[in-house]
Amino acid sequence: MLKAGDKLPQFEGLNQDGETVRSEQLIGKKLVIFFYPQANTPTCTVEACNLSDNYSKLEKAGFQLLGISGDSVKKQKNFHSKFAFPYDLIADESHEILEKFGVWQEKTTFGKTYMGIVRTTFIFDEKGICERVIEKVTSKTAAEQILEA
């Protein structure tokens, strides 16, 4: 998994509107990239809405936000529209971005092992260097966890 001190991996992906977002476009402002398992599921919705509800605080602190999951552009569009998120959601069906950040991992639930996204938030400085990784994301207070740095 990507760790503090690592450089922002180069990537490109389609946002909820089918537009290409490239990692190099994200340099210059502090950046929060949050990875979530699946759009429109209860815990992911709580996390994404908490970040949306606190967006002005995060913006005031200088952050831009980007959410990424393995969902399709269509699913991301539905999720984005339903809650009117003020930030982009990237569809990574190929798991290419997920793997570059190291969040596509083996998980176990009720004794069943499978590959999935580990809910993780990465915070980068203006130069694209990872300052902090939040591995134990609390969905209800995701914004507070980011701001407490």
mmCIF file of C-alpha atoms in Angstrom:
data_model
loop_
_atom_site.group_PDB
_atom_site.id
_atom_site.type_symbol
_atom_site.label_atom_id
_atom_site.label_comp_id
_atom_site.label_asym_id
_atom_site.label_seq_id
_atom_site.Cartn_x
_atom_site.Cartn_y
_atom_site.Cartn_z
ATOM 1 C CA MET A 1 0.000 0.000 0.000
ATOM 2 C CA LEU A 2 1.104 3.540 -0.742
ATOM 3 C CA LYS A 3 2.524 5.220 2.364
ATOM 4 C CA ALA A 4 3.505 8.662 3.668
ATOM 5 C CA GLY A 5 6.425 10.051 1.677
ATOM 6 C CA ASP A 6 5.398 8.274 -1.553
ATOM 7 C CA LYS A 7 4.674 10.244 -4.698
ATOM 8 C CA LEU A 8 1.168 10.410 -6.201
ATOM 9 C CA PRO A 9 1.016 7.536 -8.710
ATOM 10 C CA GLN A 10 0.385 8.530 -12.316
ATOM 11 C CA PHE A 11 -3.110 7.517 -13.340
ATOM 12 C CA GLU A 12 -6.057 8.488 -15.425
ATOM 13 C CA GLY A 13 -9.674 7.500 -15.071
ATOM 14 C CA LEU A 14 -13.155 8.494 -16.122
ATOM 15 C CA ASN A 15 -15.253 10.568 -13.754
ATOM 16 C CA GLN A 16 -19.022 10.299 -13.304
ATOM 17 C CA ASP A 17 -19.552 12.356 -16.493
ATOM 18 C CA GLY A 18 -17.252 10.184 -18.609
ATOM 19 C CA GLU A 19 -14.521 12.863 -18.623
ATOM 20 C CA THR A 20 -10.874 11.854 -18.234
ATOM 21 C CA VAL A 21 -9.200 12.916 -14.988
ATOM 22 C CA ARG A 22 -5.394 12.660 -14.920
ATOM 23 C CA SER A 23 -3.244 12.627 -11.783
ATOM 24 C CA GLU A 24 -1.012 15.429 -13.114
ATOM 25 C CA GLN A 25 -4.078 17.738 -13.177
ATOM 26 C CA LEU A 26 -4.359 17.285 -9.412
ATOM 27 C CA ILE A 27 -0.914 18.666 -8.501
ATOM 28 C CA GLY A 28 -0.786 22.226 -7.099
ATOM 29 C CA LYS A 29 -3.442 21.907 -4.394
ATOM 30 C CA LYS A 30 -3.635 19.645 -1.369
ATOM 31 C CA LEU A 31 -5.458 16.490 -2.409
ATOM 32 C CA VAL A 32 -7.630 13.938 -0.645
ATOM 33 C CA ILE A 33 -8.270 10.696 -2.520
ATOM 34 C CA PHE A 34 -10.697 8.375 -0.800
ATOM 35 C CA PHE A 35 -11.228 4.801 -1.944
ATOM 36 C CA TYR A 36 -14.540 3.162 -1.133
ATOM 37 C CA PRO A 37 -15.814 -0.363 -1.871
ATOM 38 C CA GLN A 38 -19.091 0.369 -3.687
ATOM 39 C CA ALA A 39 -21.337 3.277 -4.676
ATOM 40 C CA ASN A 40 -24.772 3.498 -3.050
ATOM 41 C CA THR A 41 -24.032 1.048 -0.245
ATOM 42 C CA PRO A 42 -24.830 2.180 3.324
ATOM 43 C CA THR A 43 -21.322 2.726 4.736
ATOM 44 C CA CYS A 44 -19.925 4.216 1.516
ATOM 45 C CA THR A 45 -22.893 6.595 1.312
ATOM 46 C CA VAL A 46 -22.347 7.747 4.913
ATOM 47 C CA GLU A 47 -18.653 8.412 4.178
ATOM 48 C CA ALA A 48 -19.243 10.222 0.859
ATOM 49 C CA CYS A 49 -22.070 12.324 2.374
ATOM 50 C CA ASN A 50 -19.942 13.237 5.407
ATOM 51 C CA LEU A 51 -17.230 14.521 3.045
ATOM 52 C CA SER A 52 -19.857 16.370 1.003
ATOM 53 C CA ASP A 53 -21.469 17.913 4.115
ATOM 54 C CA ASN A 54 -18.038 19.145 5.254
ATOM 55 C CA TYR A 55 -16.811 20.112 1.794
ATOM 56 C CA SER A 56 -16.604 23.849 2.546
ATOM 57 C CA LYS A 57 -14.431 23.146 5.626
ATOM 58 C CA LEU A 58 -12.172 20.879 3.578
ATOM 59 C CA GLU A 59 -11.980 23.461 0.783
ATOM 60 C CA LYS A 60 -11.179 26.207 3.291
ATOM 61 C CA ALA A 61 -8.294 24.012 4.514
ATOM 62 C CA GLY A 62 -7.062 23.932 0.891
ATOM 63 C CA PHE A 63 -8.146 20.415 -0.073
ATOM 64 C CA GLN A 64 -9.560 19.126 -3.337
ATOM 65 C CA LEU A 65 -11.369 15.774 -3.124
ATOM 66 C CA LEU A 66 -11.594 12.741 -5.360
ATOM 67 C CA GLY A 67 -13.464 9.506 -4.691
ATOM 68 C CA ILE A 68 -12.504 6.253 -6.443
ATOM 69 C CA SER A 69 -14.133 2.828 -6.535
ATOM 70 C CA GLY A 70 -14.359 -0.117 -8.900
ATOM 71 C CA ASP A 71 -17.845 0.887 -10.028
ATOM 72 C CA SER A 72 -18.810 1.735 -13.614
ATOM 73 C CA VAL A 73 -19.166 5.325 -14.863
ATOM 74 C CA LYS A 74 -22.954 4.772 -14.897
ATOM 75 C CA LYS A 75 -23.006 3.689 -11.222
ATOM 76 C CA GLN A 76 -20.755 6.621 -10.262
ATOM 77 C CA LYS A 77 -23.041 9.019 -12.177
ATOM 78 C CA ASN A 78 -26.099 7.668 -10.361
ATOM 79 C CA PHE A 79 -24.381 7.960 -6.947
ATOM 80 C CA HIS A 80 -23.018 11.442 -7.772
ATOM 81 C CA SER A 81 -26.400 12.741 -9.012
ATOM 82 C CA LYS A 82 -28.431 11.209 -6.187
ATOM 83 C CA PHE A 83 -26.411 13.052 -3.526
ATOM 84 C CA ALA A 84 -25.147 16.052 -5.594
ATOM 85 C CA PHE A 85 -21.533 15.554 -4.520
ATOM 86 C CA PRO A 86 -19.338 18.637 -5.068
ATOM 87 C CA TYR A 87 -16.354 16.463 -6.080
ATOM 88 C CA ASP A 88 -15.586 13.916 -8.809
ATOM 89 C CA LEU A 89 -15.981 10.162 -8.484
ATOM 90 C CA ILE A 90 -13.688 8.007 -10.621
ATOM 91 C CA ALA A 91 -14.769 4.663 -12.081
ATOM 92 C CA ASP A 92 -11.946 2.107 -11.964
ATOM 93 C CA GLU A 93 -13.491 -1.109 -13.259
ATOM 94 C CA SER A 94 -10.062 -2.386 -14.416
ATOM 95 C CA HIS A 95 -8.685 -1.886 -10.850
ATOM 96 C CA GLU A 96 -5.581 -0.260 -12.356
ATOM 97 C CA ILE A 97 -5.721 2.774 -10.022
ATOM 98 C CA LEU A 98 -6.780 0.633 -7.051
ATOM 99 C CA GLU A 99 -3.705 -1.543 -7.556
ATOM 100 C CA LYS A 100 -1.331 1.442 -7.928
ATOM 101 C CA PHE A 101 -2.465 2.671 -4.492
ATOM 102 C CA GLY A 102 -2.454 -0.856 -3.032
ATOM 103 C CA VAL A 103 -6.089 -0.820 -1.914
ATOM 104 C CA TRP A 104 -7.211 -3.830 -4.016
ATOM 105 C CA GLN A 105 -6.543 -6.571 -1.476
ATOM 106 C CA GLU A 106 -7.652 -9.928 -0.221
ATOM 107 C CA LYS A 107 -10.450 -9.517 2.308
ATOM 108 C CA THR A 108 -12.317 -11.972 4.520
ATOM 109 C CA THR A 109 -15.943 -11.620 5.574
ATOM 110 C CA PHE A 110 -17.800 -14.331 7.477
ATOM 111 C CA GLY A 111 -14.983 -16.769 6.676
ATOM 112 C CA LYS A 112 -15.214 -16.111 2.926
ATOM 113 C CA THR A 113 -12.055 -14.801 1.231
ATOM 114 C CA TYR A 114 -12.283 -12.545 -1.832
ATOM 115 C CA MET A 115 -10.578 -9.589 -3.531
ATOM 116 C CA GLY A 116 -11.986 -6.167 -2.740
ATOM 117 C CA ILE A 117 -11.317 -2.518 -2.022
ATOM 118 C CA VAL A 118 -9.956 -1.649 1.398
ATOM 119 C CA ARG A 119 -11.583 1.648 2.478
ATOM 120 C CA THR A 120 -8.603 4.018 2.670
ATOM 121 C CA THR A 121 -8.003 7.782 2.435
ATOM 122 C CA PHE A 122 -4.765 9.300 1.136
ATOM 123 C CA ILE A 123 -3.760 12.925 1.746
ATOM 124 C CA PHE A 124 -1.229 14.548 -0.600
ATOM 125 C CA ASP A 125 0.532 17.903 -0.422
ATOM 126 C CA GLU A 126 0.646 20.458 -3.253
ATOM 127 C CA LYS A 127 3.651 18.694 -4.803
ATOM 128 C CA GLY A 128 1.906 15.316 -4.916
ATOM 129 C CA ILE A 129 3.735 13.751 -1.972
ATOM 130 C CA CYS A 130 1.629 11.586 0.336
ATOM 131 C CA GLU A 131 1.487 13.219 3.763
ATOM 132 C CA ARG A 132 -0.835 10.785 5.498
ATOM 133 C CA VAL A 133 -2.748 7.562 4.985
ATOM 134 C CA ILE A 134 -5.941 6.924 6.937
ATOM 135 C CA GLU A 135 -6.418 3.163 7.023
ATOM 136 C CA LYS A 136 -9.068 3.054 9.736
ATOM 137 C CA VAL A 137 -11.617 5.343 8.082
ATOM 138 C CA THR A 138 -14.651 6.102 10.226
ATOM 139 C CA SER A 139 -17.414 6.849 7.734
ATOM 140 C CA LYS A 140 -19.414 9.131 10.029
ATOM 141 C CA THR A 141 -16.376 11.329 10.797
ATOM 142 C CA ALA A 142 -14.298 10.964 7.604
ATOM 143 C CA ALA A 143 -13.906 14.748 7.185
ATOM 144 C CA GLU A 144 -12.795 15.212 10.813
ATOM 145 C CA GLN A 145 -10.181 12.496 10.334
ATOM 146 C CA ILE A 146 -8.777 14.426 7.354
ATOM 147 C CA LEU A 147 -8.863 17.801 9.110
ATOM 148 C CA GLU A 148 -7.217 16.630 12.336
ATOM 149 C CA ALA A 149 -3.755 16.567 10.728
#
